[in-house]
Amino acid sequence: AQTVTQSQPEMSVQEAETVTLSCTYDTSESDYYLFWYKQPPSRQMILVIRQEAYKQQNATENRFSVNFQKAAKSFSLKISDSQLGDAAMYFCARYSGTYKYIFGTGTRLKVLA
Amino acid sequence: ETGVTQSPTHLIKTRGQQVTLRCSSQSGHNTVSWYQQALGQGPQFIFQYYREEENGRGNFPPRFSGLQFPNYSSELNVNALELDDSALYLCASSPAGGRPGELFFGEGSRLTVL
C-alpha cells in the first residue's frame, strides 16, 4: 500500500522552543521524494522542505530540518526557534512518478506565546 | 510574478448538478494537478495534466474530468454531484524543468453540495 501516516493530529510548542512532527510512509519504490507542506488558515499550501530519497543527507531550510530514516520509512520535521507564524496545518507528502502525490492527514501545530 | 489563481473561491451546488472549477497556473509552469481536500483531511490527488494531456490519475471516478488549455490553465469538472464531493479543491502547478514533485498551490475553491 502507498500510504503516508501522521500520527499526531495536534501538537503545541512554546514560542522559541523546538518541536518535531512525525511522519511515516509505506512504499515499494526506490525513487521518490518527500515533502513537508504548511497550510496556514488562509488555506494556501506552501512548501516547507523537500528530501530526495536517494540522498542520505538530511535536508535543512533555515529553522526547518528533517530526520530522514529511509530504512524505517520515517520522515520527521523539526522546527527550531518556533515563531507564532509557524502555527498552521503541516502535511507530510510523498511523490513518485508512478503514484504522484500522497499526503498524510496533517498535524495542527499551535504555537504558544 | 502572478501565482496560481483559482475561481470561484466558494460555491454551493445541489446534488446531481455539475460544476466547473478553474485554475490559472503560475507563469512558466506547464504541469497542473488537482486535489480534493475534505474537511480535516489531507489533500487527495485527483489527476495531473502535462502539456494538455492527462498523465496521472488518482482513485476518483470518471465523473471527475479535466482539461488543460494551451496557456496551461486548467479546469476541473465534476458531474452528478454527490454530498461527499463537498470539499476544498486545490489546484497546483509545477514549473517546466523544475524539481520533481514541487508544487505551487492556489488558495482553493470551496465546494458545498446540498
Short mmCIF file of C-alpha atoms in Angstrom, two decimals:
data_model
loop_
_atom_site.label_atom_id
_atom_site.label_comp_id
_atom_site.label_asym_id
_atom_site.label_seq_id
_atom_site.Cartn_x
_atom_site.Cartn_y
_atom_site.Cartn_z
CA ALA A 1 0.00 0.00 0.00
CA GLN A 2 1.15 3.51 -0.76
CA THR A 3 0.35 5.42 2.43
CA VAL A 4 1.59 8.38 4.41
CA THR A 5 0.82 8.44 8.14
CA GLN A 6 0.93 11.37 10.51
CA SER A 7 0.11 10.03 13.94
CA GLN A 8 -0.05 13.39 15.74
CA PRO A 9 -3.31 15.20 14.95
CA GLU A 10 -2.23 18.20 17.03
CA MET A 11 0.97 19.47 18.62
CA SER A 12 1.74 22.51 20.76
CA VAL A 13 5.04 24.28 21.25
CA GLN A 14 6.12 27.28 23.24
CA GLU A 15 7.44 30.20 21.25
CA ALA A 16 11.23 29.93 20.71
CA GLU A 17 11.21 26.22 21.57
CA THR A 18 11.74 23.24 19.27
CA VAL A 19 9.10 20.82 18.08
CA THR A 20 9.24 17.65 15.98
CA LEU A 21 6.39 16.46 13.77
CA SER A 22 6.34 12.77 12.85
CA CYS A 23 5.63 11.11 9.53
CA THR A 24 5.94 7.55 8.32
CA TYR A 25 5.21 6.20 4.89
CA ASP A 26 4.96 2.99 3.00
CA THR A 27 6.26 2.39 -0.48
CA SER A 28 7.63 -0.32 -2.71
CA GLU A 29 9.51 2.17 -4.86
CA SER A 30 13.14 3.18 -4.63
CA ASP A 31 12.83 6.52 -6.41
CA TYR A 32 10.63 9.04 -4.66
CA TYR A 33 10.64 12.42 -2.95
CA LEU A 34 9.34 13.53 0.41
CA PHE A 35 7.91 16.89 1.31
CA TRP A 36 6.54 18.88 4.18
CA TYR A 37 3.91 21.44 3.29
CA LYS A 38 2.43 24.11 5.53
CA GLN A 39 -1.19 25.21 5.26
CA PRO A 40 -1.97 28.38 7.25
CA PRO A 41 -5.56 29.35 7.95
CA SER A 42 -5.58 31.30 4.66
CA ARG A 43 -5.58 27.83 3.03
CA GLN A 44 -2.71 28.27 0.55
CA MET A 45 -0.30 25.37 0.89
CA ILE A 46 3.36 26.36 0.99
CA LEU A 47 6.36 24.11 0.54
CA VAL A 48 8.47 23.96 3.69
CA ILE A 49 11.15 21.44 2.82
CA ARG A 50 11.88 18.55 0.46
CA GLN A 51 14.06 15.46 0.59
CA GLU A 52 15.19 13.24 -2.26
CA ALA A 53 15.07 9.59 -1.21
CA TYR A 54 18.42 8.86 -2.86
CA LYS A 55 20.17 11.43 -0.69
CA GLN A 56 21.39 10.34 2.72
CA GLN A 57 21.99 13.86 3.97
CA ASN A 58 19.04 15.36 5.81
CA ALA A 59 17.60 18.50 4.24
CA THR A 60 17.61 21.79 6.10
CA GLU A 61 15.95 25.12 5.35
CA ASN A 62 16.79 27.78 7.93
CA ARG A 63 14.85 26.81 11.10
CA PHE A 64 13.37 23.71 9.47
CA SER A 65 15.17 20.39 9.21
CA VAL A 66 14.22 16.79 8.63
CA ASN A 67 15.28 13.46 10.05
CA PHE A 68 15.04 11.04 7.13
CA GLN A 69 15.37 7.39 8.04
CA LYS A 70 14.94 5.54 4.75
CA ALA A 71 15.08 2.00 6.12
CA ALA A 72 12.49 2.86 8.76
CA LYS A 73 10.45 4.87 6.21
CA SER A 74 10.35 7.78 8.59
CA PHE A 75 10.48 11.47 7.73
CA SER A 76 10.10 13.83 10.68
CA LEU A 77 10.17 17.64 10.61
CA LYS A 78 11.98 19.63 13.27
CA ILE A 79 11.13 23.28 13.73
CA SER A 80 13.65 25.20 15.81
CA ASP A 81 13.07 28.56 17.49
CA SER A 82 9.33 28.29 16.85
CA GLN A 83 7.55 31.50 15.91
CA LEU A 84 3.90 32.49 16.09
CA GLY A 85 3.79 32.47 12.29
CA ASP A 86 4.63 28.77 12.28
CA ALA A 87 1.13 27.96 13.53
CA ALA A 88 -0.58 26.01 10.76
CA MET A 89 -1.51 22.56 9.50
CA TYR A 90 1.54 20.63 8.38
CA PHE A 91 1.23 17.90 5.79
CA CYS A 92 3.79 15.27 5.02
CA ALA A 93 3.70 14.05 1.42
CA ARG A 94 5.39 11.51 -0.80
CA TYR A 95 5.81 11.95 -4.53
CA SER A 96 6.82 9.49 -7.19
CA GLY A 97 6.46 9.43 -10.93
CA THR A 98 4.16 6.42 -10.68
CA TYR A 99 1.82 7.29 -7.85
CA LYS A 100 2.20 11.04 -7.96
CA TYR A 101 1.33 12.69 -4.68
CA ILE A 102 0.13 11.02 -1.48
CA PHE A 103 -0.48 13.27 1.51
CA GLY A 104 -0.83 12.47 5.18
CA THR A 105 -3.81 13.63 7.23
CA GLY A 106 -1.91 16.53 8.73
CA THR A 107 -0.72 17.78 12.11
CA ARG A 108 -2.09 21.00 13.51
CA LEU A 109 0.69 22.97 15.15
CA LYS A 110 -0.15 25.52 17.82
CA VAL A 111 2.49 27.99 18.94
CA LEU A 112 2.00 29.38 22.42
CA ALA A 113 3.20 32.87 23.27
CA GLU B 1 5.09 37.10 -10.77
CA THR B 2 1.45 36.02 -10.54
CA GLY B 3 0.86 32.89 -8.50
CA VAL B 4 -1.70 30.16 -9.01
CA THR B 5 -5.21 31.56 -9.03
CA GLN B 6 -8.45 29.64 -8.70
CA SER B 7 -12.07 30.54 -9.26
CA PRO B 8 -14.61 30.64 -7.83
CA THR B 9 -13.43 30.76 -4.22
CA HIS B 10 -16.73 29.48 -2.85
CA LEU B 11 -19.76 27.89 -4.44
CA ILE B 12 -22.84 25.97 -3.44
CA LYS B 13 -24.47 23.30 -5.60
CA THR B 14 -27.17 20.74 -5.14
CA ARG B 15 -26.86 17.01 -5.52
CA GLY B 16 -26.94 15.88 -9.15
CA GLN B 17 -25.69 19.16 -10.57
CA GLN B 18 -22.46 19.72 -12.44
CA VAL B 19 -19.64 22.10 -11.51
CA THR B 20 -16.60 23.56 -13.27
CA LEU B 21 -13.65 24.90 -11.32
CA ARG B 22 -10.92 26.92 -12.95
CA CYS B 23 -7.23 27.38 -12.36
CA SER B 24 -4.63 29.67 -13.86
CA SER B 25 -1.18 28.27 -13.36
CA GLN B 26 1.85 30.29 -12.43
CA SER B 27 3.81 31.80 -15.31
CA GLY B 28 6.31 29.34 -16.75
CA HIS B 29 4.52 26.32 -15.28
CA ASN B 30 3.36 23.62 -17.70
CA THR B 31 2.06 20.99 -15.30
CA VAL B 32 -1.17 21.31 -13.35
CA SER B 33 -2.60 18.93 -10.78
CA TRP B 34 -5.85 18.91 -8.84
CA TYR B 35 -6.54 17.77 -5.30
CA GLN B 36 -9.63 17.23 -3.17
CA GLN B 37 -9.27 18.15 0.48
CA ALA B 38 -12.18 17.08 2.66
CA LEU B 39 -12.61 18.81 5.99
CA GLY B 40 -9.93 17.71 8.44
CA GLN B 41 -8.12 15.59 5.86
CA GLY B 42 -5.05 15.84 3.71
CA PRO B 43 -5.33 16.58 0.00
CA GLN B 44 -6.11 13.64 -2.25
CA PHE B 45 -4.65 13.58 -5.74
CA ILE B 46 -7.33 13.69 -8.45
CA PHE B 47 -5.29 14.00 -11.65
CA GLN B 48 -2.42 15.76 -13.32
CA TYR B 49 -2.08 17.41 -16.73
CA TYR B 50 1.11 17.99 -18.65
CA ARG B 51 1.04 19.82 -21.97
CA GLU B 52 -2.74 19.33 -22.27
CA GLU B 53 -2.62 15.56 -21.69
CA GLU B 54 -3.68 13.74 -18.53
CA ASN B 55 -0.58 11.93 -17.27
CA GLY B 56 -1.68 10.62 -13.92
CA ARG B 57 -4.92 9.96 -12.09
CA GLY B 58 -5.83 9.12 -8.53
CA ASN B 59 -8.65 6.94 -7.29
CA PHE B 60 -11.52 9.13 -8.48
CA PRO B 61 -14.49 8.08 -10.66
CA PRO B 62 -14.84 9.18 -14.30
CA ARG B 63 -17.37 11.87 -13.36
CA PHE B 64 -14.29 13.84 -12.30
CA SER B 65 -12.74 15.12 -15.51
CA GLY B 66 -10.40 17.85 -16.51
CA LEU B 67 -8.84 19.90 -19.23
CA GLN B 68 -5.64 21.80 -19.71
CA PHE B 69 -5.51 24.59 -22.26
CA PRO B 70 -2.62 25.77 -24.47
CA ASN B 71 -1.88 28.58 -22.00
CA TYR B 72 -1.59 25.82 -19.30
CA SER B 73 -4.67 26.98 -17.41
CA SER B 74 -6.94 24.15 -16.36
CA GLU B 75 -10.49 23.15 -15.48
CA LEU B 76 -11.86 20.51 -13.16
CA ASN B 77 -15.34 19.29 -13.99
CA VAL B 78 -17.45 17.20 -11.68
CA ASN B 79 -20.71 15.71 -12.94
CA ALA B 80 -23.61 14.27 -10.96
CA LEU B 81 -22.51 15.89 -7.73
CA GLU B 82 -22.80 13.89 -4.54
CA LEU B 83 -22.87 15.13 -0.95
CA ASP B 84 -19.39 13.63 -0.38
CA ASP B 85 -17.98 15.88 -3.10
CA SER B 86 -18.19 18.76 -0.62
CA ALA B 87 -14.56 19.76 -0.10
CA LEU B 88 -11.83 22.26 -0.80
CA TYR B 89 -10.48 21.71 -4.32
CA LEU B 90 -6.87 22.70 -4.71
CA CYS B 91 -5.03 23.35 -7.92
CA ALA B 92 -1.25 23.26 -8.05
CA SER B 93 1.20 23.97 -10.82
CA SER B 94 4.77 22.88 -11.37
CA PRO B 95 7.42 24.64 -13.41
CA ALA B 96 8.85 23.37 -16.64
CA GLY B 97 12.22 21.84 -15.83
CA GLY B 98 11.59 22.24 -12.14
CA ARG B 99 12.48 19.87 -9.35
CA PRO B 100 10.30 16.72 -9.33
CA GLY B 101 7.18 16.95 -7.27
CA GLU B 102 7.48 20.58 -6.25
CA LEU B 103 4.03 22.16 -6.21
CA PHE B 104 2.80 25.73 -6.10
CA PHE B 105 -0.74 25.81 -4.80
CA GLY B 106 -3.66 28.12 -5.28
CA GLU B 107 -5.94 29.05 -2.41
CA GLY B 108 -8.61 26.61 -3.48
CA SER B 109 -12.29 26.52 -4.33
CA ARG B 110 -14.62 25.57 -1.50
CA LEU B 111 -17.49 23.47 -2.88
CA THR B 112 -20.57 22.74 -0.81
CA VAL B 113 -23.06 20.20 -2.13
CA LEU B 114 -26.51 20.29 -0.56
#
